[in-house]
Coordinates of C-alpha atoms in Angstrom, one line a residue:
Chain A
M4 CA -103.8 -59.0 173.4
T5 CA -102.4 -58.9 169.8
H6 CA -100.4 -61.9 168.6
K7 CA -97.2 -61.4 166.8
V8 CA -96.5 -64.3 164.4
L9 CA -93.2 -65.4 163.0
V10 CA -93.2 -67.9 160.2
Y11 CA -89.9 -70.1 159.5
A12 CA -89.8 -70.3 155.7
E13 CA -87.7 -73.4 154.8
V14 CA -85.2 -73.1 152.0
R15 CA -83.3 -76.2 150.8
N16 CA -80.7 -76.3 148.0
G17 CA -81.4 -72.6 147.4
K18 CA -85.2 -73.3 146.7
L19 CA -88.0 -72.1 148.8
K20 CA -90.2 -75.0 150.0
S21 CA -93.9 -74.9 149.0
T22 CA -94.7 -75.1 152.8
A23 CA -93.7 -71.4 153.1
G24 CA -96.8 -70.3 151.3
E25 CA -99.0 -72.8 153.2
T26 CA -97.9 -71.8 156.7
L27 CA -98.1 -68.1 155.9
A28 CA -101.7 -68.7 154.5
E29 CA -102.8 -70.5 157.6
A30 CA -101.2 -67.9 159.9
R31 CA -102.8 -65.1 158.1
K32 CA -106.1 -66.8 158.5
M33 CA -105.5 -67.0 162.2
L34 CA -104.8 -63.2 162.2
A35 CA -108.1 -62.6 160.6
G36 CA -106.6 -61.8 157.2
K37 CA -104.3 -59.1 158.6
S38 CA -100.6 -58.9 157.6
E39 CA -99.4 -56.3 160.0
N40 CA -98.1 -58.8 162.6
L41 CA -97.3 -61.6 160.1
H42 CA -93.5 -61.8 159.7
A43 CA -91.2 -64.5 158.2
V44 CA -87.6 -65.5 158.5
L45 CA -85.2 -66.8 155.9
L46 CA -81.9 -68.5 156.7
G47 CA -78.7 -69.0 154.7
E48 CA -76.5 -67.2 152.3
G49 CA -78.4 -65.7 149.4
C50 CA -81.7 -66.4 150.9
E51 CA -82.9 -62.8 150.3
Q52 CA -83.8 -63.8 146.8
H53 CA -87.0 -65.4 148.3
A54 CA -88.1 -62.4 150.3
K55 CA -90.3 -61.1 147.5
T56 CA -92.2 -64.4 147.3
L57 CA -92.8 -64.3 151.0
A58 CA -94.1 -60.7 150.7
T59 CA -96.6 -61.8 148.0
F60 CA -97.9 -64.4 150.5
G61 CA -98.6 -61.6 153.0
A62 CA -95.4 -61.4 155.2
S63 CA -95.1 -57.7 156.0
K64 CA -91.5 -58.1 157.3
I65 CA -89.0 -60.6 156.4
Y66 CA -85.8 -61.3 158.5
V67 CA -82.8 -62.4 156.5
V68 CA -80.1 -64.2 158.3
D69 CA -77.4 -64.3 155.6
T70 CA -74.6 -66.3 157.2
P71 CA -72.9 -69.5 156.1
D72 CA -73.6 -71.0 159.5
T73 CA -77.1 -71.5 158.5
N74 CA -76.6 -72.6 154.8
T75 CA -77.2 -76.2 155.6
Y76 CA -79.8 -76.9 158.2
Q77 CA -78.0 -78.3 161.3
G78 CA -80.2 -77.7 164.4
E79 CA -78.3 -75.7 166.9
P80 CA -77.4 -72.5 164.7
T81 CA -81.0 -72.5 163.5
I82 CA -82.4 -72.6 167.0
Q83 CA -80.0 -69.9 168.1
A84 CA -80.9 -67.6 165.2
L85 CA -84.6 -68.0 165.7
T86 CA -84.5 -67.6 169.5
Q87 CA -82.6 -64.4 169.2
I88 CA -85.2 -63.0 166.7
I89 CA -88.1 -64.2 168.8
Q90 CA -86.7 -62.7 172.0
K91 CA -85.7 -59.4 170.6
N92 CA -89.0 -58.9 168.9
G93 CA -91.6 -60.4 171.2
Y94 CA -93.2 -63.1 169.0
T95 CA -96.0 -65.0 170.5
V96 CA -96.6 -67.6 167.9
V97 CA -93.9 -69.2 165.8
V98 CA -94.9 -71.3 162.8
G99 CA -93.0 -73.8 160.7
P100 CA -93.6 -76.8 158.4
A101 CA -94.1 -80.3 159.9
S102 CA -91.3 -81.4 157.5
P103 CA -88.4 -83.5 158.6
T104 CA -86.4 -80.2 159.3
G105 CA -89.3 -78.5 161.1
R106 CA -90.0 -81.5 163.2
D107 CA -86.3 -81.8 164.0
F108 CA -85.8 -78.4 165.7
F109 CA -89.2 -77.0 166.6
P110 CA -89.6 -79.2 169.8
R111 CA -86.1 -77.9 171.0
L112 CA -87.0 -74.4 170.0
S113 CA -90.1 -74.5 172.2
I114 CA -88.3 -75.7 175.2
R115 CA -85.6 -73.0 174.8
N116 CA -88.3 -70.4 174.6
K117 CA -90.5 -71.9 177.5
G118 CA -93.3 -72.3 175.0
A119 CA -96.1 -74.7 174.1
M120 CA -95.5 -77.1 171.2
L121 CA -98.3 -78.1 168.8
T122 CA -96.8 -80.7 166.4
D123 CA -97.9 -81.7 163.0
V124 CA -101.3 -79.9 163.2
V125 CA -103.8 -79.9 160.3
G126 CA -105.1 -76.5 161.1
F127 CA -104.8 -73.8 163.8
S128 CA -106.7 -70.7 164.8
L129 CA -107.5 -68.4 167.7
D130 CA -110.1 -69.0 170.4
G131 CA -110.0 -65.6 172.2
D132 CA -106.3 -65.2 172.8
S133 CA -105.5 -68.9 172.8
V134 CA -104.0 -70.9 169.9
V135 CA -106.0 -74.0 169.2
S136 CA -105.1 -76.7 166.7
D137 CA -106.4 -80.0 165.4
I138 CA -103.8 -82.8 165.7
P139 CA -104.2 -86.3 164.2
M140 CA -103.2 -89.1 166.7
Y141 CA -103.3 -92.9 166.9
L142 CA -102.1 -93.2 163.3
G143 CA -104.8 -90.9 162.0
K144 CA -107.6 -93.1 163.7
C145 CA -108.7 -90.0 165.8
A146 CA -107.8 -86.4 166.3
K147 CA -107.5 -84.1 169.3
Q148 CA -108.3 -80.4 169.6
A149 CA -105.3 -79.1 171.7
V150 CA -104.9 -75.7 173.1
S151 CA -101.8 -73.8 174.1
A152 CA -101.6 -72.8 177.7
A153 CA -98.3 -70.8 177.3
S154 CA -97.7 -67.3 176.5
I155 CA -95.7 -68.3 173.4
T156 CA -96.7 -71.1 171.1
F157 CA -94.8 -73.1 168.5
V158 CA -96.7 -74.9 165.7
T159 CA -95.6 -77.2 162.9
L160 CA -98.3 -77.4 160.1
R161 CA -98.6 -80.6 158.1
P162 CA -97.6 -80.0 154.5
N163 CA -100.3 -80.0 151.9
V164 CA -103.3 -79.5 154.2
R165 CA -104.0 -76.2 152.8
P166 CA -103.1 -74.2 149.6
S167 CA -100.8 -71.1 149.5
E168 CA -102.5 -67.8 148.8
I169 CA -101.0 -64.9 146.9
V170 CA -102.3 -61.8 148.8
D171 CA -100.6 -59.2 146.7
A172 CA -98.7 -60.2 143.6
N173 CA -96.9 -56.8 143.5
A174 CA -96.0 -56.7 147.2
Q175 CA -92.5 -55.4 147.9
A176 CA -90.5 -57.2 150.5
N177 CA -89.7 -55.3 153.7
V178 CA -86.3 -56.9 154.6
E179 CA -84.5 -56.7 157.8
K180 CA -81.0 -58.1 157.9
F181 CA -80.6 -59.9 161.2
S182 CA -77.1 -60.6 162.5
V183 CA -76.8 -63.5 164.9
E184 CA -74.4 -63.8 167.7
F185 CA -73.7 -67.5 167.8
D186 CA -72.8 -69.2 171.1
R187 CA -70.3 -71.6 169.4
A188 CA -69.5 -73.6 172.6
K189 CA -73.1 -75.0 172.3
I190 CA -72.6 -76.2 168.8
T191 CA -71.4 -79.7 169.5
S192 CA -72.8 -81.4 166.4
K193 CA -72.1 -80.4 162.8
V194 CA -73.1 -81.3 159.4
V195 CA -69.9 -82.2 157.6
E196 CA -71.4 -83.4 154.2
V197 CA -74.7 -83.4 152.5
R198 CA -75.4 -86.1 149.9
K199 CA -78.0 -84.8 147.5
G200 CA -80.7 -87.1 146.2
A201 CA -82.1 -87.2 142.7
G202 CA -83.8 -83.9 143.4
E203 CA -86.0 -83.9 140.4
R204 CA -89.2 -85.1 142.1
P205 CA -90.9 -83.3 144.9
D206 CA -90.4 -84.5 148.5
L207 CA -92.9 -87.2 149.5
T208 CA -94.4 -85.2 152.3
E209 CA -95.0 -82.2 150.0
A210 CA -96.0 -84.0 146.8
N211 CA -99.4 -83.4 145.3
I212 CA -99.5 -86.8 143.6
I213 CA -97.9 -90.0 144.7
I214 CA -97.7 -93.2 142.9
S215 CA -96.8 -96.0 145.5
G216 CA -95.8 -99.6 145.0
G217 CA -96.1 -102.6 147.2
R218 CA -94.7 -106.2 147.3
A219 CA -96.6 -107.0 144.0
I220 CA -94.0 -104.8 142.2
A221 CA -91.7 -107.8 142.7
S222 CA -88.3 -106.2 141.8
K223 CA -86.3 -102.9 142.0
D224 CA -86.5 -102.5 138.2
N225 CA -90.2 -102.8 138.1
F226 CA -90.4 -99.6 140.1
K227 CA -89.4 -97.8 136.8
I228 CA -93.0 -98.0 135.6
L229 CA -94.1 -96.1 138.7
F230 CA -91.5 -93.4 138.2
E231 CA -92.6 -93.0 134.6
C232 CA -96.3 -92.5 135.8
A233 CA -95.3 -90.1 138.6
D234 CA -93.1 -88.1 136.2
A235 CA -96.0 -87.7 133.8
V236 CA -97.8 -85.6 136.5
H237 CA -94.8 -84.1 138.4
G238 CA -95.5 -86.5 141.3
S239 CA -93.4 -88.6 143.5
V240 CA -93.0 -92.3 144.1
G241 CA -93.7 -94.1 147.4
A242 CA -93.4 -97.6 148.6
S243 CA -95.0 -99.9 151.3
R244 CA -92.9 -101.4 154.0
A245 CA -93.2 -104.8 152.3
A246 CA -91.6 -103.4 149.1
V247 CA -88.8 -101.6 151.2
D248 CA -88.2 -104.8 153.3
S249 CA -87.9 -106.8 150.1
G250 CA -85.2 -104.4 148.9
Y251 CA -87.3 -103.1 145.9
A252 CA -87.2 -99.4 147.2
P253 CA -85.1 -97.5 149.7
Y254 CA -86.4 -96.6 153.1
E255 CA -86.7 -93.0 152.3
M256 CA -89.6 -93.9 150.1
Q257 CA -91.5 -95.7 152.7
V258 CA -95.0 -94.5 153.5
G259 CA -96.6 -95.7 156.8
Q260 CA -96.2 -96.1 160.5
T261 CA -92.4 -96.2 160.6
G262 CA -92.0 -94.3 157.4
K263 CA -93.4 -91.1 156.2
T264 CA -96.9 -89.6 156.7
V265 CA -98.1 -88.1 153.4
N266 CA -101.0 -86.0 152.5
P267 CA -101.2 -85.7 148.7
G268 CA -104.2 -84.7 146.5
L269 CA -103.9 -88.0 144.7
Y270 CA -102.5 -91.3 146.1
V271 CA -102.3 -94.3 143.7
A272 CA -101.5 -97.6 145.5
C273 CA -100.3 -100.1 143.1
G274 CA -100.1 -103.7 144.4
I275 CA -100.4 -102.6 148.0
S276 CA -102.7 -104.7 150.2
G277 CA -103.3 -101.8 152.7
S278 CA -102.2 -102.9 156.1
I279 CA -103.1 -100.6 159.0
Q280 CA -99.5 -99.6 159.1
H281 CA -99.5 -98.4 155.6
L282 CA -102.9 -96.8 155.8
S283 CA -101.7 -94.8 158.8
G284 CA -99.2 -93.0 156.5
M285 CA -101.6 -92.1 153.7
R286 CA -105.1 -92.2 155.0
T287 CA -105.6 -88.4 154.8
S288 CA -104.9 -88.2 151.0
K289 CA -107.7 -86.4 149.4
C290 CA -108.3 -89.0 146.8
I291 CA -107.0 -92.6 146.9
V292 CA -106.9 -95.0 143.9
A293 CA -106.1 -98.7 144.5
I294 CA -104.8 -101.0 141.8
N295 CA -104.7 -104.7 143.0
T296 CA -105.5 -108.1 141.6
D297 CA -107.0 -109.2 144.9
V298 CA -110.6 -107.9 145.2
D299 CA -110.5 -108.6 149.0
A300 CA -107.4 -106.4 149.7
P301 CA -108.2 -104.0 152.5
I302 CA -106.9 -101.1 150.5
F303 CA -110.1 -101.2 148.4
Q304 CA -112.2 -100.2 151.6
K305 CA -110.2 -97.1 151.8
A306 CA -110.1 -96.3 148.1
D307 CA -112.2 -93.6 146.3
F308 CA -111.6 -95.6 143.1
G309 CA -110.5 -99.1 142.8
I310 CA -109.3 -101.1 139.8
V311 CA -109.1 -104.8 140.2
A312 CA -106.3 -105.5 137.8
D313 CA -102.7 -106.5 137.3
L314 CA -100.7 -103.3 138.1
F315 CA -98.3 -104.2 135.3
Q316 CA -101.2 -103.9 132.8
A317 CA -102.9 -101.0 134.5
V318 CA -100.1 -98.6 135.2
P319 CA -98.7 -98.1 131.7
I320 CA -102.3 -97.2 130.7
L321 CA -102.6 -94.8 133.6
T322 CA -99.3 -93.2 132.6
R323 CA -100.5 -92.8 129.0
E324 CA -103.8 -91.2 130.1
F325 CA -102.0 -88.8 132.5
K326 CA -99.7 -87.7 129.8
K327 CA -102.7 -86.9 127.6
L328 CA -104.3 -84.8 130.3
M329 CA -101.1 -82.9 130.9
E330 CA -100.6 -82.0 127.2
Chain B
M12 CA -70.3 -95.8 178.5
K13 CA -73.6 -95.0 180.1
I14 CA -76.5 -95.5 177.7
L15 CA -80.1 -94.4 178.3
V16 CA -83.0 -95.7 176.3
L17 CA -86.4 -93.9 176.2
A18 CA -89.3 -96.3 175.6
K19 CA -93.0 -96.2 175.7
H20 CA -95.8 -98.6 176.2
V21 CA -98.4 -97.9 173.6
P22 CA -101.8 -99.2 172.5
D23 CA -101.5 -102.0 169.9
T24 CA -101.4 -100.9 166.1
E25 CA -104.7 -102.7 165.6
T26 CA -106.5 -100.8 168.4
V27 CA -109.9 -99.5 167.5
I28 CA -110.4 -96.0 168.9
K29 CA -113.7 -95.3 170.7
I30 CA -114.4 -91.8 172.2
S31 CA -116.4 -91.4 175.3
G32 CA -117.4 -88.7 177.8
G33 CA -119.0 -86.5 175.2
G34 CA -115.7 -86.1 173.2
K35 CA -113.6 -85.5 176.4
T36 CA -111.9 -88.9 176.7
I37 CA -110.8 -92.0 174.7
D38 CA -112.3 -95.2 176.0
E39 CA -109.3 -97.3 176.8
S40 CA -111.1 -100.3 178.3
D41 CA -110.5 -102.6 175.3
F42 CA -107.0 -101.5 174.6
K43 CA -104.1 -104.0 174.4
Y44 CA -100.6 -102.7 174.7
M45 CA -97.2 -103.3 173.2
V46 CA -93.8 -101.8 173.1
N47 CA -93.7 -98.7 170.8
P48 CA -92.3 -100.2 167.5
C49 CA -89.8 -97.3 166.9
D50 CA -88.4 -97.8 170.4
E51 CA -87.3 -101.3 169.6
Y52 CA -84.6 -99.9 167.2
A53 CA -83.4 -97.7 170.1
M54 CA -83.2 -100.7 172.4
E55 CA -81.3 -102.8 169.8
E56 CA -78.8 -99.9 169.2
A57 CA -78.2 -99.6 172.9
I58 CA -77.3 -103.2 173.2
R59 CA -75.0 -103.1 170.2
T60 CA -73.3 -99.9 171.5
Q61 CA -72.8 -101.5 175.0
D62 CA -71.4 -104.7 173.3
K63 CA -68.7 -102.4 171.7
H64 CA -68.0 -99.9 174.5
K65 CA -69.0 -101.7 177.7
G66 CA -70.5 -99.6 180.5
E67 CA -74.1 -99.8 181.6
S68 CA -77.5 -99.5 179.8
V69 CA -80.7 -98.2 181.5
V70 CA -84.3 -98.1 180.0
V71 CA -86.7 -95.4 181.1
S72 CA -90.4 -95.5 180.5
V73 CA -93.1 -93.1 181.6
G74 CA -96.7 -94.4 182.3
P75 CA -98.9 -96.4 184.6
A76 CA -98.0 -99.9 186.0
R77 CA -98.3 -101.5 182.6
A78 CA -95.2 -99.4 181.4
Q79 CA -93.2 -101.9 183.2
E80 CA -94.0 -104.5 180.6
T81 CA -92.0 -102.4 178.0
I82 CA -89.2 -102.0 180.5
R83 CA -89.1 -105.9 181.0
K84 CA -89.0 -106.5 177.3
A85 CA -86.0 -104.1 177.0
L86 CA -84.3 -105.9 180.0
A87 CA -85.0 -109.3 178.3
M88 CA -83.4 -108.0 175.0
G89 CA -80.3 -107.3 177.2
L90 CA -80.5 -103.9 178.8
D91 CA -79.2 -103.8 182.4
R92 CA -81.8 -102.0 184.5
G93 CA -84.9 -99.9 184.3
V94 CA -86.4 -96.7 185.6
W95 CA -90.2 -96.5 185.7
I96 CA -91.7 -93.0 186.0
N97 CA -95.1 -93.9 187.5
T98 CA -97.8 -91.6 186.4
E99 CA -100.5 -93.2 188.7
G100 CA -101.6 -90.5 191.2
Y101 CA -100.4 -87.7 188.9
S102 CA -103.5 -85.7 187.9
G103 CA -102.0 -83.2 185.6
G104 CA -102.0 -83.4 181.8
L105 CA -99.2 -85.4 180.3
D106 CA -98.1 -83.3 177.2
S107 CA -94.7 -83.8 175.6
Y108 CA -93.3 -81.0 177.7
S109 CA -94.3 -82.6 181.0
V110 CA -93.1 -86.2 179.9
A111 CA -89.7 -84.7 178.7
L112 CA -89.4 -82.6 182.0
A113 CA -90.0 -85.8 184.0
I114 CA -87.4 -87.8 182.0
S115 CA -84.9 -84.9 182.1
K116 CA -84.7 -85.3 185.8
V117 CA -83.6 -88.9 185.4
V118 CA -81.1 -87.8 182.7
A119 CA -79.6 -85.3 185.2
E120 CA -79.2 -88.1 187.7
E121 CA -77.9 -90.8 185.4
K122 CA -75.7 -88.5 183.3
P123 CA -75.7 -90.8 180.2
D124 CA -73.1 -90.4 177.3
V125 CA -75.7 -91.3 174.9
I126 CA -79.6 -91.6 174.8
F127 CA -81.3 -93.6 172.3
A128 CA -85.0 -92.7 171.6
G129 CA -87.6 -93.9 169.2
L130 CA -88.3 -91.7 166.3
N131 CA -92.0 -91.5 166.9
T132 CA -94.7 -93.1 168.8
I133 CA -97.8 -94.7 167.3
D134 CA -100.2 -93.1 169.9
E135 CA -99.5 -89.5 170.0
G136 CA -97.1 -89.6 167.0
A137 CA -95.4 -86.1 167.6
G138 CA -91.9 -87.3 168.1
N139 CA -91.3 -84.4 170.5
V140 CA -90.1 -86.0 173.6
G141 CA -86.6 -87.2 172.5
P142 CA -85.5 -83.8 171.1
M143 CA -87.1 -82.0 174.2
V144 CA -85.2 -84.3 176.6
A145 CA -81.9 -83.5 174.6
E146 CA -82.7 -79.7 174.8
F147 CA -83.4 -80.0 178.5
A148 CA -80.0 -81.8 178.9
G149 CA -78.1 -79.3 176.6
M150 CA -77.1 -82.1 174.2
P151 CA -77.5 -82.3 170.4
S152 CA -80.2 -84.6 169.1
L153 CA -79.6 -86.5 165.8
V154 CA -83.1 -87.8 164.5
N155 CA -83.8 -90.3 161.8
I156 CA -80.4 -91.8 161.8
S157 CA -79.7 -94.6 159.2
K158 CA -76.0 -95.1 159.9
L159 CA -73.9 -94.6 162.9
E160 CA -70.1 -95.0 163.4
W161 CA -68.6 -94.5 166.8
Q162 CA -65.2 -92.7 166.7
N163 CA -62.6 -91.6 169.2
E164 CA -63.3 -94.5 171.6
G165 CA -67.0 -93.6 171.9
K166 CA -66.4 -89.9 172.5
S167 CA -67.9 -88.9 169.2
V168 CA -70.0 -90.2 166.4
R169 CA -70.3 -89.9 162.7
A170 CA -74.0 -90.4 161.8
E171 CA -76.2 -90.3 158.6
R172 CA -79.6 -88.6 158.9
D173 CA -82.0 -89.3 156.1
V174 CA -83.9 -86.2 155.3
E175 CA -86.0 -86.5 152.2
S176 CA -85.8 -87.3 148.4
G177 CA -82.6 -89.1 149.1
I178 CA -80.9 -86.2 150.7
V179 CA -78.6 -87.4 153.5
E180 CA -76.9 -85.1 156.1
I181 CA -73.7 -86.5 157.6
Y182 CA -73.2 -85.3 161.1
E183 CA -70.2 -85.3 163.4
A184 CA -71.1 -84.9 167.0
K185 CA -69.5 -85.2 170.4
T186 CA -71.1 -87.1 173.3
P187 CA -73.3 -86.5 175.3
L188 CA -75.9 -86.7 172.6
L189 CA -79.3 -88.1 171.7
I190 CA -79.8 -90.4 168.7
A191 CA -83.3 -91.5 167.2
P192 CA -82.7 -94.3 164.8
H193 CA -84.8 -95.1 162.0
Q194 CA -85.7 -98.8 160.9
N195 CA -82.7 -99.3 158.6
L196 CA -80.1 -98.7 161.4
N197 CA -80.6 -102.3 162.8
D198 CA -82.9 -105.4 163.1
P199 CA -84.1 -105.5 166.7
R200 CA -83.6 -109.0 168.2
F201 CA -86.3 -111.1 169.8
P202 CA -85.7 -111.7 173.5
S203 CA -84.2 -115.1 174.2
L204 CA -85.7 -117.5 176.8
P205 CA -82.6 -117.1 179.1
G206 CA -82.9 -113.4 178.4
I207 CA -86.5 -113.3 179.7
M208 CA -85.5 -115.3 182.7
K209 CA -82.7 -113.0 183.6
A210 CA -84.9 -109.9 183.1
K211 CA -87.0 -111.1 186.0
K212 CA -84.1 -110.4 188.3
K213 CA -83.0 -107.2 186.9
P214 CA -84.0 -104.0 189.0
I215 CA -86.6 -101.5 188.0
A216 CA -86.4 -98.3 190.1
E217 CA -89.6 -96.5 190.6
K218 CA -90.0 -92.7 190.5
K219 CA -93.2 -90.7 190.9
A220 CA -94.2 -88.5 188.0
A221 CA -95.9 -86.2 190.5
D222 CA -92.4 -85.5 192.1
L223 CA -90.5 -85.1 188.8
I224 CA -93.1 -82.9 186.9
T225 CA -92.4 -79.5 188.6
D226 CA -94.3 -77.4 186.2
K227 CA -97.9 -77.1 184.6
P228 CA -98.4 -78.7 181.2
K229 CA -98.2 -76.3 178.3
V230 CA -100.6 -78.0 176.0
E231 CA -104.2 -79.0 177.1
V232 CA -106.5 -81.4 175.2
R233 CA -110.0 -80.1 174.9
T234 CA -111.8 -82.8 172.9
Y235 CA -111.1 -85.9 170.7
K236 CA -113.0 -86.7 167.5
L237 CA -113.1 -89.5 165.0
P238 CA -112.4 -88.7 161.4
P239 CA -115.5 -88.5 159.2
E240 CA -116.6 -91.9 157.7
K241 CA -115.5 -92.0 154.0
A242 CA -118.2 -92.9 151.6
P243 CA -117.6 -96.3 149.9
G244 CA -115.5 -95.9 146.7
K245 CA -116.2 -97.0 143.3
I246 CA -114.6 -100.4 142.5
F247 CA -114.2 -101.4 138.9
K248 CA -113.7 -105.1 138.2
G249 CA -114.3 -107.7 135.4
K250 CA -113.9 -105.4 132.6
P251 CA -111.0 -104.8 130.2
V252 CA -108.0 -103.0 132.0
E253 CA -108.0 -100.3 129.3
E254 CA -111.6 -99.5 129.9
M255 CA -111.4 -99.4 133.7
V256 CA -108.2 -97.3 133.8
T257 CA -109.5 -94.6 131.3
E258 CA -112.8 -94.5 133.2
V259 CA -111.0 -93.9 136.5
V260 CA -108.7 -91.1 135.0
K261 CA -111.8 -89.3 133.5
L262 CA -113.4 -89.5 137.1
L263 CA -110.1 -88.2 138.6
R264 CA -110.5 -85.0 136.5
S265 CA -114.2 -84.5 136.3
E266 CA -115.4 -85.8 139.8
A267 CA -112.5 -85.8 142.3
K268 CA -110.7 -82.9 140.4
V269 CA -107.3 -84.0 141.6
I270 CA -105.5 -83.9 138.2

C-alpha cells in the first residue's frame, strides 16, 4: 500500500512554528524522500502566507483553511477541520508536533477517526506498511518501540529531535483552499480571550538553548541574570520546581515531571541540584552544563560539563562569553 | 453535581527500570507504587468542587488489584466511592485507546457533569486517556488548567489554560466537560486520620476490563530499551571561575558544537 501523509503545521500569533519543518522532514524520511504523498494543512485567517515555506520543506500540496473559527486554537473546530480533510482525501498517517497544542487535540482526533495514537515520539518510520515509533516512557528512563495496528495512524513528534530540511528553496506552493462545514452544536467550549506572553523568547519545548535556574537563584529578581544569558544566544529560561514553588518563577517556566519536557541542544542548569523529577524533564538535552556550588549535587552525574562555582559569579561570565561568540 | 475523577496507580518516581525477556518486558518485580502525582490535583479539585456544588464524587482507576490503593487514597481525601476496572484476566494490550474505551463505559453509566483527570502519568507519560475519554463521551476537554471559575450554578466554567511562553487561553465551556488541572490550580490535601478510617467503609465497585474493552488495541509494543549510558562529563573545580567558564564555553563550541 502507499501511505498518504498529512502534516498539521502549527501557526501561533501569525507565525509558523519551527516544528512544521521538523515534522515534514521526519514524515518525508518515512516516505523514502518522496514528496508526492506528503501534504500539509494550515489553519486560520491569513495562514496562506506560510504555504510557500511548507512547500520548500517538501509538502507537495497545502490545504488552507482560511476561516476565523480556526484563528485561535480551540480544539473542536480544529478537530472538525482536520477530520473533514482526512476523510475526504483518505490520509493514512497524520502528523503533528508534540507541543501543548498538538498534544491537546491529537488524542481526540485519533478517536474520532478510529485510528492509532502514537504520542510524543522521538522518531517514526515504516516497517513494511506499519508505522513504528520510538516513545520515551517512565520519565525517559526507558523507551518503547510501538507499532500502529490501525489503518490510520496519528503521530505527535517531540519538538527539537530532528532538524528541518529545505528540499527545494524555489518550490512553489500548490495550495488547495478547503472550506469546512462546522457542526456548531458540537462546539460547547470556546476561547473567549487569549492573554499573550512576553513573546520575545522561543517556547521552552522548542528552544535550542535553555538557561535554567533552581532554588539557589534565591529571588525572582535574580532570574534577570538568566534572562540576560538566554537573550545573548536567543534562548529561553527554565526553572526547577523548587524555584517555582518558592515563587521565583512562574509555573509556565517549570521543567520536569509535572512541568515541561524539553529537548534543547544546550541546557545550562544553574543552582539546580538535579532531582529525578527535574532530570525527567531535560535528560534528553544534547548537551548539559551544570553550575552548582555543591560538588556532590546529582546534576553533575548527568552533566557533559560541570562547573563547581557560585552561579552568581559564573553566569555573568557565561553571558559575556556567549555574547563574544555571537558577534 | 456528579463528579468523576480518573486516577492511576503508577510505579514510584524513584523506580529503577530493568528490562527482561530479551527486550519484550519490563521487570516489575522490585516496583513500588504510588498515586500518579498529577492525579492528586484532579482529586483535590473534585473535592473542592463538591464542597461548593454538592452532589457525588466517584474515582475510577484501571489496573490490577493494587489500583485499589489509589482509589482508597482518593476516598481518604474525601471522594465518595470508587470504581475499579480490574485488568487481571484481561490478556490484550492496554494502549491508551483500550484504557479510554473501558473508562468510557463507566462514564456512560455514571453520566458525570464534570470529569477531572491528571495532566499526565509518570509511567506512560502520554496524557492521552483524559482527552480520549472526553472524545468518547462527546464532551470538551480543557487541559492544563491553572484557574477555574464555576458559573451559572455549576452549569458552565471559565477556565484558564496555560499554553506556552506565558500565553493563556481563556475558555468558556458548558458541562458536561473534562478538566485536567496543572499543579498551580490547587494544593492537594493529605488524607486525615478520620478520612482514612472513613475510607475503609466507602464502597469500591469492581468491573472487569475484559467486559469493557470491546475492541482490539490500536497500538502494540514490540520492544523496550534503556537509553544509552552517557559517558561521564568533565567537571571543573577548584580553579578561578573566570577560567572554568571560558574553558567550558570553548568546549561548547569546539567539542559539543552546540553554540
